[in-house]
Coordinates of N, CA and C in Angstrom, one line a residue:
Chain L
X3 N 1.0 -1.0 -0.1 CA 0.0 0.2 0.1 C 0.8 1.0 -0.1
X4 N 1.0 2.3 -1.1 CA 2.4 3.4 -1.1 C 1.3 3.8 -0.4
X5 N 2.2 4.3 0.9 CA 1.5 5.4 2.0 C 1.8 6.6 1.7
X6 N 2.2 6.9 -0.2 CA 3.3 8.8 -0.3 C 3.0 8.2 -1.9
X7 N 2.0 9.5 -2.0 CA 1.5 9.3 -3.9 C 2.1 10.6 -4.1
X8 N 2.2 10.6 -5.4 CA 2.8 11.6 -6.3 C 1.6 11.3 -7.8
X9 N 1.3 11.8 -7.0 CA -0.3 11.6 -8.6 C 0.7 11.8 -10.2
X10 N 1.2 12.9 -10.0 CA 1.8 13.6 -12.0 C 2.9 12.8 -11.5
X11 N 2.6 11.5 -12.6 CA 4.5 11.4 -13.1 C 5.1 12.1 -14.5
X12 N 5.2 13.3 -14.5 CA 5.5 14.2 -15.0 C 5.3 15.4 -15.0
X13 N 5.9 16.5 -15.4 CA 6.2 18.0 -15.3 C 6.2 18.1 -16.6
X14 N 5.3 19.7 -16.8 CA 6.9 20.2 -18.3 C 7.0 21.6 -17.6
X15 N 8.0 22.6 -17.5 CA 7.3 24.0 -17.0 C 7.7 24.6 -18.2
X16 N 7.4 25.4 -18.4 CA 9.2 26.8 -19.5 C 9.9 27.7 -18.1
X17 N 11.4 27.6 -19.0 CA 11.5 28.3 -17.6 C 11.5 29.0 -17.7
X18 N 11.2 29.9 -16.4 CA 11.7 31.3 -15.9 C 10.7 31.3 -14.8
X19 N 9.1 30.0 -15.4 CA 7.6 30.3 -14.9 C 8.7 29.3 -13.1
X20 N 7.4 28.9 -12.7 CA 6.5 28.3 -11.9 C 6.2 26.9 -11.7
X21 N 6.6 26.0 -11.1 CA 6.6 24.3 -11.0 C 6.1 24.0 -9.3
X22 N 5.6 23.4 -9.8 CA 4.7 22.8 -8.3 C 4.2 21.5 -9.1
X23 N 4.5 20.3 -7.4 CA 4.9 19.6 -7.2 C 4.3 18.6 -6.4
X24 N 3.4 18.0 -6.2 CA 2.1 17.5 -6.0 C 2.8 16.5 -4.7
X25 N 1.8 16.4 -3.7 CA 2.1 14.9 -2.7 C 1.4 15.2 -2.0
X26 N 0.4 13.1 -1.3 CA -0.2 13.4 -1.0 C 0.4 12.3 -0.2
X27 N -0.3 12.2 1.8 CA -0.4 10.9 1.8 C -1.4 11.0 2.9
X28 N -1.3 9.3 3.2 CA -2.7 8.9 3.9 C -2.5 8.1 5.8
X29 N -0.4 8.3 5.9 CA -0.2 8.1 7.6 C -0.1 9.4 7.9
X30 N -1.8 9.3 9.6 CA -1.9 10.9 9.5 C -0.2 10.7 10.9
X31 N 0.5 9.4 10.9 CA 1.3 9.9 12.1 C 2.9 9.9 11.1
X32 N 2.1 10.0 9.9 CA 4.0 11.3 9.6 C 4.3 12.4 10.1
X33 N 5.4 12.8 10.3 CA 5.9 13.7 10.8 C 6.4 14.4 10.4
X34 N 7.4 15.0 9.3 CA 8.6 14.9 9.2 C 8.2 14.5 7.2
X35 N 8.8 16.2 6.0 CA 8.1 15.1 4.9 C 8.9 15.9 4.4
X36 N 10.0 15.9 3.2 CA 10.8 15.4 2.4 C 10.7 15.8 1.4
X37 N 12.0 16.1 1.0 CA 11.5 16.9 -1.4 C 13.0 16.1 -0.9
X38 N 13.4 15.5 -2.8 CA 14.7 14.4 -2.8 C 14.6 14.9 -4.5
X39 N 16.1 14.9 -5.0 CA 16.1 14.9 -6.4 C 17.0 13.9 -7.1
X40 N 16.7 14.0 -8.1 CA 17.4 12.8 -8.3 C 17.3 12.5 -10.1
X41 N 18.7 12.4 -10.3 CA 19.2 13.4 -11.7 C 19.6 11.8 -12.2
X42 N 19.6 11.1 -13.8 CA 20.4 9.7 -14.2 C 21.0 9.3 -13.0
X43 N 20.9 8.3 -13.2 CA 22.0 7.2 -13.4 C 23.4 8.1 -11.6
X44 N 22.0 8.0 -11.1 CA 22.9 9.1 -9.3 C 21.7 9.0 -8.5
X45 N 22.0 9.0 -7.3 CA 21.4 8.7 -6.0 C 20.1 9.6 -5.7
X46 N 19.4 9.8 -5.2 CA 18.6 10.7 -4.8 C 19.5 11.7 -4.2
X47 N 19.4 12.8 -3.4 CA 19.6 13.7 -2.9 C 18.6 14.7 -2.6
X48 N 19.4 15.0 -1.3 CA 18.7 15.8 -0.6 C 17.6 17.0 -0.8
X49 N 16.9 17.5 -0.4 CA 16.8 19.5 -1.7 C 15.9 19.9 0.3
X50 N 15.0 19.7 -0.2 CA 14.3 20.7 2.0 C 13.3 19.9 1.9
X51 N 13.1 20.1 3.5 CA 12.4 19.0 4.5 C 11.4 20.9 5.5
X52 N 10.4 19.9 6.2 CA 9.3 20.5 6.8 C 8.7 19.4 7.9
X53 N 8.7 20.1 8.6 CA 8.3 19.2 10.1 C 7.1 19.3 10.5
X54 N 6.4 19.3 10.6 CA 4.1 19.1 10.8 C 4.6 20.0 12.2
X55 N 4.8 20.7 12.2 CA 5.1 22.1 13.2 C 4.8 23.4 12.4
X56 N 5.0 23.2 11.1 CA 5.2 24.2 9.8 C 4.4 23.7 9.2
X57 N 4.1 24.8 8.8 CA 3.5 25.3 7.2 C 4.1 26.0 6.2
X58 N 4.6 26.1 5.8 CA 5.9 26.1 5.0 C 7.5 26.6 5.1
X59 N 8.2 25.5 4.4 CA 10.3 26.4 4.6 C 10.2 26.8 3.8
X60 N 11.4 28.0 3.8 CA 11.7 27.4 1.6 C 13.1 28.2 2.4
X61 N 13.7 28.0 0.9 CA 14.8 27.6 0.5 C 15.6 28.0 -0.7
X62 N 16.1 29.1 -0.4 CA 16.8 30.1 -2.3 C 14.9 29.6 -2.8
X63 N 14.6 29.5 -4.3 CA 14.0 28.6 -4.6 C 13.2 27.6 -4.7
X64 N 13.4 27.9 -4.0 CA 12.0 26.2 -2.8 C 12.1 26.9 -1.7
X65 N 10.0 26.1 -3.0 CA 9.2 26.2 -1.1 C 7.9 25.0 -1.0
X66 N 8.5 24.7 0.7 CA 7.4 23.3 0.7 C 6.9 24.0 2.1
X67 N 5.2 23.6 1.2 CA 3.9 24.2 1.9 C 3.1 22.7 1.8
X68 N 2.6 22.3 4.0 CA 2.4 22.3 4.3 C 0.8 21.4 4.9
X69 N -0.3 20.7 4.1 CA -0.8 21.2 4.3 C -1.6 19.6 5.4
X70 N -2.0 20.1 6.8 CA -2.1 18.3 7.2 C -3.1 18.3 7.3
X71 N -4.2 18.7 7.6 CA -6.1 18.3 7.2 C -6.2 17.7 6.0
X72 N -5.7 18.7 4.8 CA -5.5 17.8 3.8 C -4.3 16.8 3.2
X73 N -4.0 16.2 4.2 CA -2.4 15.6 4.0 C -1.7 15.4 2.6
X74 N -2.2 16.8 1.9 CA -0.8 17.2 1.0 C 0.3 17.8 1.0
X75 N 1.1 17.7 0.5 CA 2.3 19.0 0.3 C 3.0 19.3 -0.4
X76 N 3.6 20.5 -1.2 CA 4.2 20.3 -2.7 C 5.1 21.0 -2.8
X77 N 6.1 21.2 -3.6 CA 7.3 22.1 -3.4 C 6.8 23.0 -4.6
X78 N 6.9 24.3 -4.4 CA 7.1 24.8 -5.3 C 8.9 25.4 -6.4
X79 N 8.9 25.5 -6.8 CA 10.6 26.1 -7.6 C 10.2 27.3 -8.1
X80 N 10.7 28.5 -7.6 CA 9.9 29.4 -8.4 C 11.5 30.4 -8.3
X81 N 12.6 31.0 -10.0 CA 12.0 31.0 -11.0 C 12.6 29.0 -12.2
X82 N 12.0 28.0 -12.4 CA 11.6 27.5 -12.8 C 13.3 27.9 -13.9
X83 N 14.5 26.7 -13.7 CA 15.8 27.1 -14.6 C 16.0 25.4 -15.1
X84 N 16.4 25.1 -16.3 CA 16.5 24.2 -17.1 C 18.1 23.1 -16.0
X85 N 18.2 23.7 -15.3 CA 19.0 22.5 -14.4 C 18.3 21.8 -12.9
X86 N 17.3 22.2 -13.2 CA 16.1 21.9 -12.3 C 15.8 20.3 -13.0
X87 N 15.9 20.3 -14.0 CA 14.8 18.8 -15.1 C 15.8 17.9 -14.1
X88 N 14.8 17.2 -13.6 CA 14.7 15.7 -12.8 C 13.3 15.1 -12.0
X89 N 14.2 14.1 -11.8 CA 12.8 13.0 -10.9 C 13.0 13.8 -9.1
X90 N 11.7 13.9 -9.3 CA 11.4 14.3 -7.8 C 10.6 14.0 -7.3
X91 N 11.0 13.4 -6.1 CA 10.5 12.0 -4.8 C 9.8 12.9 -3.7
X92 N 8.8 12.9 -3.3 CA 8.7 13.1 -1.9 C 9.0 12.2 -1.6
X93 N 8.9 12.8 0.2 CA 9.3 11.9 1.8 C 9.2 12.4 2.7
X94 N 8.1 10.5 2.8 CA 7.5 11.1 4.4 C 8.1 10.0 5.9
X95 N 7.8 10.5 7.1 CA 9.1 9.8 8.3 C 8.3 9.9 9.8
X96 N 8.0 9.2 11.0 CA 7.0 9.3 11.4 C 8.1 9.6 12.6
X97 N 7.1 9.0 13.6 CA 7.6 9.5 14.8 C 7.8 8.0 15.6
X98 N 7.8 7.3 14.8 CA 8.3 5.8 15.4 C 9.8 5.5 16.2
X99 N 10.7 6.3 15.7 CA 12.2 6.2 16.3 C 12.9 4.7 14.8
X100 N 11.8 4.9 14.3 CA 12.1 4.0 13.1 C 13.2 4.7 11.8
X101 N 12.1 5.6 12.4 CA 12.4 6.2 11.0 C 13.0 6.1 9.8
X102 N 12.0 5.8 9.1 CA 12.2 4.8 7.6 C 11.2 6.5 6.5
X103 N 11.6 5.7 5.8 CA 11.9 6.7 5.1 C 11.1 6.7 3.6
X104 N 9.8 6.9 3.7 CA 8.6 6.2 2.8 C 8.4 6.9 1.7
X105 N 9.3 6.9 0.3 CA 8.9 7.1 -0.4 C 8.2 7.7 -1.9
X106 N 7.1 8.7 -2.5 CA 6.3 8.4 -3.7 C 7.2 7.7 -5.1
X107 N 6.5 7.6 -6.0 CA 6.9 7.5 -6.8 C 7.7 8.5 -8.1
X108 N 7.8 8.7 -7.5 CA 8.5 10.9 -8.6 C 7.1 10.8 -9.4
X109 N 8.5 12.5 -9.7 CA 7.4 13.4 -10.8 C 8.2 14.0 -12.0
X110 N 8.6 13.9 -12.8 CA 9.8 13.5 -14.0 C 9.4 15.3 -14.3
X111 N 9.8 16.3 -14.2 CA 9.6 17.6 -14.7 C 11.1 18.1 -15.2
X112 N 10.6 18.6 -16.6 CA 11.4 18.7 -17.4 C 10.6 20.5 -17.8
X113 N 11.8 21.2 -17.8 CA 11.8 22.9 -17.8 C 12.7 23.2 -19.1
X114 N 11.5 23.5 -20.0 CA 11.9 23.7 -20.8 C 12.0 25.6 -21.9
X115 N 13.7 25.1 -21.6 CA 13.6 26.9 -21.8 C 14.0 27.4 -23.4
Chain Z
X17 N 29.6 14.7 -3.8 CA 29.3 13.2 -3.3 C 28.9 13.5 -2.1
X18 N 28.2 12.0 -1.7 CA 27.1 11.9 -0.6 C 28.1 11.4 1.0
X19 N 28.5 11.0 0.4 CA 29.9 10.7 1.3 C 29.1 9.1 2.0
X20 N 28.1 8.5 1.1 CA 27.1 7.0 1.3 C 27.9 6.5 -0.1
X21 N 28.6 5.4 -0.1 CA 29.3 4.6 -0.5 C 28.6 2.9 -1.3
X22 N 29.0 3.2 -2.9 CA 28.0 1.4 -2.9 C 29.1 1.1 -3.6
X23 N 29.5 -0.7 -3.7 CA 30.0 -1.0 -4.4 C 29.7 -2.4 -5.2
X24 N 29.3 -3.1 -5.7 CA 29.7 -2.9 -6.9 C 28.9 -1.8 -7.4
X25 N 29.1 -0.9 -8.6 CA 27.4 0.2 -8.8 C 27.4 -0.9 -10.2
X26 N 28.0 -1.1 -10.1 CA 26.7 -2.9 -11.6 C 27.1 -3.9 -12.0
X27 N 26.4 -5.1 -11.8 CA 25.9 -6.1 -11.3 C 25.2 -7.0 -12.3
X28 N 26.0 -7.8 -13.1 CA 24.4 -8.7 -13.7 C 25.4 -10.1 -13.4
X29 N 24.0 -10.9 -12.9 CA 24.4 -12.3 -13.1 C 22.7 -13.4 -13.6
X30 N 23.5 -14.4 -13.4 CA 21.9 -15.5 -13.5 C 20.7 -15.5 -12.9
X31 N 19.6 -16.1 -13.6 CA 19.0 -16.5 -12.4 C 19.1 -17.8 -11.9
X32 N 18.5 -17.8 -10.3 CA 19.5 -18.6 -9.0 C 20.5 -18.2 -8.8
X33 N 21.5 -17.4 -8.5 CA 22.8 -17.4 -8.4 C 22.0 -16.4 -6.7
X34 N 23.9 -16.6 -6.1 CA 23.3 -15.8 -5.0 C 24.2 -13.9 -5.4
X35 N 24.2 -12.6 -5.1 CA 25.0 -11.7 -4.7 C 25.0 -11.0 -3.7
X36 N 25.6 -10.1 -3.1 CA 25.6 -9.3 -2.1 C 26.4 -7.5 -2.8
X37 N 24.6 -6.9 -1.8 CA 25.6 -5.5 -2.3 C 26.3 -5.5 -0.9
X38 N 27.4 -4.1 -0.7 CA 28.0 -2.9 0.2 C 27.5 -2.3 -0.3
X39 N 26.9 -1.3 1.3 CA 26.8 0.2 1.7 C 28.2 0.4 2.7
X40 N 28.6 1.4 2.3 CA 29.4 1.7 3.3 C 28.8 3.3 4.0
X41 N 27.9 3.5 5.2 CA 27.7 4.7 5.6 C 28.6 5.8 5.4
X42 N 27.8 7.2 5.7 CA 28.2 8.9 5.9 C 29.3 8.1 7.1
X43 N 30.6 8.5 7.5 CA 31.2 8.8 9.0 C 29.9 9.5 9.7
X44 N 29.9 8.4 10.5 CA 29.2 9.0 12.4 C 27.7 8.6 12.0
X45 N 27.2 8.1 10.8 CA 25.8 7.8 10.0 C 25.5 6.7 10.6
X46 N 25.2 6.1 11.7 CA 24.3 5.2 13.2 C 23.4 3.9 11.7
X47 N 22.3 5.0 11.6 CA 21.9 5.0 11.0 C 21.7 3.9 9.6
X48 N 21.6 3.1 8.6 CA 21.1 2.2 7.0 C 20.4 1.7 7.0
X49 N 19.5 2.5 5.5 CA 18.5 2.0 5.4 C 18.2 1.3 3.6
X50 N 17.7 1.0 3.8 CA 18.2 -0.5 1.8 C 16.8 0.2 1.2
X51 N 16.6 0.5 0.0 CA 16.0 0.9 -0.8 C 16.1 -0.2 -2.4
X52 N 15.0 0.0 -3.4 CA 14.7 -1.1 -4.9 C 14.5 0.7 -5.7
X53 N 14.3 0.6 -6.5 CA 14.2 0.9 -7.4 C 14.2 0.6 -8.7
X54 N 12.1 0.3 -8.7 CA 12.6 -0.9 -10.5 C 12.3 0.0 -11.2
X55 N 12.2 -0.5 -12.9 CA 12.1 0.8 -13.4 C 10.3 1.0 -13.3
X56 N 10.7 3.0 -13.6 CA 10.2 2.6 -14.3 C 8.8 3.4 -12.7
X57 N 9.3 2.7 -11.2 CA 8.7 2.7 -9.7 C 9.3 3.5 -9.3
X58 N 8.6 3.6 -8.2 CA 9.8 4.4 -7.0 C 10.4 3.6 -6.2
X59 N 10.7 5.2 -5.2 CA 11.7 4.2 -4.0 C 11.4 3.0 -3.5
X60 N 10.9 1.5 -3.1 CA 10.9 0.9 -2.3 C 11.5 0.7 -1.3
X61 N 10.7 1.1 -0.5 CA 11.8 0.7 1.7 C 11.7 -0.3 1.3
X62 N 12.9 -0.9 1.6 CA 13.2 -3.2 1.9 C 13.3 -3.1 3.7
X63 N 14.3 -2.2 4.0 CA 15.5 -2.8 5.6 C 15.5 -1.4 6.2
X64 N 15.9 -1.3 7.6 CA 16.3 0.3 8.2 C 17.1 -0.8 9.3
X65 N 18.3 -0.5 10.0 CA 19.2 -1.0 10.3 C 19.6 0.5 11.3
X66 N 19.9 0.2 12.6 CA 20.1 1.4 13.2 C 21.6 0.4 14.6
X67 N 22.7 0.9 13.7 CA 23.5 0.8 15.3 C 23.6 -0.4 15.0
X68 N 24.0 -1.7 13.6 CA 23.1 -2.3 14.3 C 22.3 -4.2 15.0
X69 N 21.7 -3.2 14.2 CA 20.3 -3.4 15.3 C 19.1 -4.0 14.1
X70 N 18.8 -4.2 13.5 CA 17.3 -4.2 11.8 C 16.4 -3.8 12.6
X71 N 15.9 -2.4 12.9 CA 14.5 -1.3 13.2 C 13.7 -1.2 12.6
X72 N 13.2 -2.0 10.6 CA 12.2 -2.0 10.1 C 12.0 -2.9 9.7
X73 N 11.4 -3.4 8.9 CA 11.4 -4.0 7.5 C 10.1 -3.3 6.6
X74 N 10.2 -3.6 5.4 CA 9.8 -3.0 4.8 C 8.7 -4.4 3.6
X75 N 8.8 -3.9 2.2 CA 8.8 -5.2 1.1 C 9.8 -5.9 0.7
X76 N 10.2 -6.5 1.7 CA 11.8 -7.1 1.6 C 11.4 -8.5 1.4
X77 N 11.8 -9.6 0.6 CA 11.1 -10.6 0.2 C 12.0 -11.2 1.3
X78 N 11.9 -13.0 1.9 CA 12.0 -13.6 2.2 C 13.7 -14.3 1.5
X79 N 13.5 -14.2 0.1 CA 15.3 -14.5 -0.6 C 16.4 -13.5 0.4
X80 N 15.9 -12.1 0.3 CA 17.0 -10.9 0.8 C 16.8 -10.6 1.7
X81 N 18.2 -10.6 2.3 CA 18.8 -10.7 3.7 C 19.1 -9.4 3.9
X82 N 19.2 -8.6 5.2 CA 20.6 -7.7 4.9 C 21.2 -8.1 6.1
X83 N 22.5 -7.8 6.5 CA 22.6 -7.6 7.8 C 24.2 -6.0 7.7
X84 N 24.0 -5.5 9.2 CA 24.9 -4.3 9.5 C 25.9 -4.8 10.8
X85 N 27.2 -4.2 10.3 CA 28.2 -5.3 11.0 C 29.3 -3.6 11.7
X86 N 29.8 -4.1 13.0 CA 30.4 -3.4 14.0 C 30.9 -3.1 13.8
X87 N 31.1 -1.9 12.5 CA 32.4 -0.7 12.0 C 31.2 0.2 11.3
X88 N 29.6 -0.6 10.9 CA 28.7 0.5 10.3 C 28.9 0.4 9.3
X89 N 29.3 -0.7 8.3 CA 28.9 -1.3 6.8 C 28.2 -2.5 6.7
X90 N 27.9 -2.3 5.9 CA 26.8 -3.1 5.7 C 26.2 -3.6 4.3
X91 N 25.8 -5.1 4.7 CA 25.5 -5.7 2.9 C 23.8 -6.6 2.6
X92 N 23.7 -5.6 1.7 CA 21.9 -6.6 1.6 C 22.6 -8.3 0.5
X93 N 22.3 -8.9 1.1 CA 22.0 -10.3 0.3 C 20.9 -10.4 -0.8
X94 N 21.2 -10.8 -1.7 CA 19.6 -11.4 -2.9 C 20.2 -13.1 -3.4
X95 N 19.0 -13.4 -2.4 CA 19.9 -15.2 -3.5 C 17.7 -15.5 -4.6
X96 N 18.3 -16.4 -5.0 CA 17.8 -17.9 -6.0 C 16.7 -16.2 -7.0
X97 N 17.8 -15.4 -6.8 CA 17.8 -13.9 -7.9 C 16.8 -14.3 -8.7
X98 N 15.5 -13.8 -9.4 CA 14.5 -14.0 -10.7 C 14.7 -12.7 -11.4
X99 N 14.4 -12.7 -12.8 CA 14.4 -12.2 -13.7 C 13.8 -10.6 -13.4
X100 N 12.5 -10.3 -12.4 CA 12.7 -8.5 -11.9 C 12.6 -8.8 -10.7
X101 N 14.1 -9.0 -10.4 CA 14.6 -8.6 -9.0 C 15.5 -8.0 -9.8
X102 N 15.6 -7.5 -11.0 CA 16.0 -6.5 -11.7 C 15.7 -5.3 -11.2
X103 N 17.6 -4.4 -10.7 CA 16.9 -3.3 -10.0 C 17.4 -2.3 -9.8
X104 N 17.7 -1.0 -9.8 CA 18.5 -0.3 -8.4 C 18.2 -0.3 -8.1
X105 N 19.3 -0.5 -6.4 CA 19.4 -1.1 -4.5 C 19.7 0.1 -4.5
X106 N 18.9 1.0 -3.8 CA 20.0 2.4 -3.2 C 20.2 1.7 -1.3
X107 N 21.1 2.8 -1.2 CA 21.9 2.2 0.0 C 21.8 3.6 0.9
X108 N 21.0 4.8 1.8 CA 20.5 5.4 2.3 C 21.7 5.5 3.4
X109 N 22.0 6.4 5.0 CA 22.5 6.2 6.0 C 21.9 8.2 6.2
X110 N 21.6 7.9 8.1 CA 20.9 8.9 8.0 C 22.3 8.8 10.3
X111 N 22.2 9.9 10.2 CA 23.4 10.2 11.5 C 22.0 9.3 12.7
X112 N 21.5 9.3 12.7 CA 20.1 8.6 14.3 C 18.3 7.9 13.5
X113 N 18.8 7.4 14.5 CA 16.8 5.5 13.8 C 15.9 7.1 14.6
X114 N 16.1 7.9 15.3 CA 15.1 8.4 15.1 C 13.9 9.8 14.7
X115 N 13.8 11.2 15.1 CA 12.9 11.9 14.6 C 13.0 12.4 11.9
X116 N 13.3 12.6 12.3 CA 13.2 12.9 10.6 C 14.1 13.5 10.6
X117 N 15.2 13.7 10.3 CA 16.2 13.5 10.6 C 16.6 13.5 8.4
X118 N 17.5 14.4 7.2 CA 17.0 13.8 6.0 C 18.5 13.1 6.5
X119 N 18.3 11.2 4.8 CA 19.2 10.6 4.7 C 19.6 10.7 3.4
X120 N 21.4 10.7 3.3 CA 22.2 10.5 2.0 C 21.9 9.5 1.8
X121 N 21.9 9.5 0.2 CA 21.6 8.3 -1.2 C 23.3 8.3 -0.9
X122 N 23.7 6.4 -1.4 CA 24.8 6.4 -2.4 C 24.7 6.3 -4.1
X123 N 25.6 5.9 -4.5 CA 25.4 5.6 -6.0 C 24.1 5.2 -6.4
X124 N 23.6 4.4 -6.0 CA 23.7 2.4 -6.2 C 23.8 2.0 -6.9
X125 N 23.5 0.2 -7.0 CA 24.4 -0.5 -7.3 C 23.7 -1.5 -8.8
X126 N 23.0 -1.3 -9.7 CA 22.4 -1.8 -10.5 C 22.4 -3.0 -11.1
X127 N 21.5 -4.0 -11.0 CA 21.6 -5.2 -11.3 C 20.7 -5.7 -11.9
X128 N 21.4 -6.7 -12.3 CA 21.0 -6.8 -13.5 C 20.9 -9.0 -13.6
X129 N 19.7 -8.8 -13.8 CA 20.2 -11.0 -13.5 C 19.3 -10.4 -15.5
X130 N 19.5 -12.2 -15.2 CA 19.7 -12.4 -16.9 C 19.4 -14.1 -16.9

């Protein structure tokens, strides 16, 4: 059962515009959420995270928004750049002490120059 | 460079065989995670070790096993391999086993079963 879902397998955006990647989760025990970026033939790299006590976290061009009541988070990239083209994974973990990261299936972002 | 080292990078083997994938975590990291990424699939959590002890199991087949050694490196053993086991296997490490800290991933081992 997929506890973290990314329903859009792909997204294309013009350079300079905003990219919005979405993620939904089902487990209300999750309390920490992360976004990872993955280039081909490389491992995922950490991008940005947010704790459940916040509803927004910003780091440069990247902002993550969390809506706990909707069990939804989103990653905004603005302005989008061609180098942002990659697969983005949403991940979540809980306070179980095991700190397992559950990943979504990823969204492939293509930024068109 | 994430600091997490996985070997080998590529592995081709025949069905029915057994292979061992190795992971060296970042210096100081006590947690090691294993993930499988099959074609067009997301990252499936397999197993998590913290300081030598198994902490959690995900969708790990009985033919697969793992362990974390006293020096904190980890090995994932895959046996009786089937064609469907062909995938990218990622190892990740993090500082602790408690509340969310980001995990750092190795570059993966690409396993091809023929």
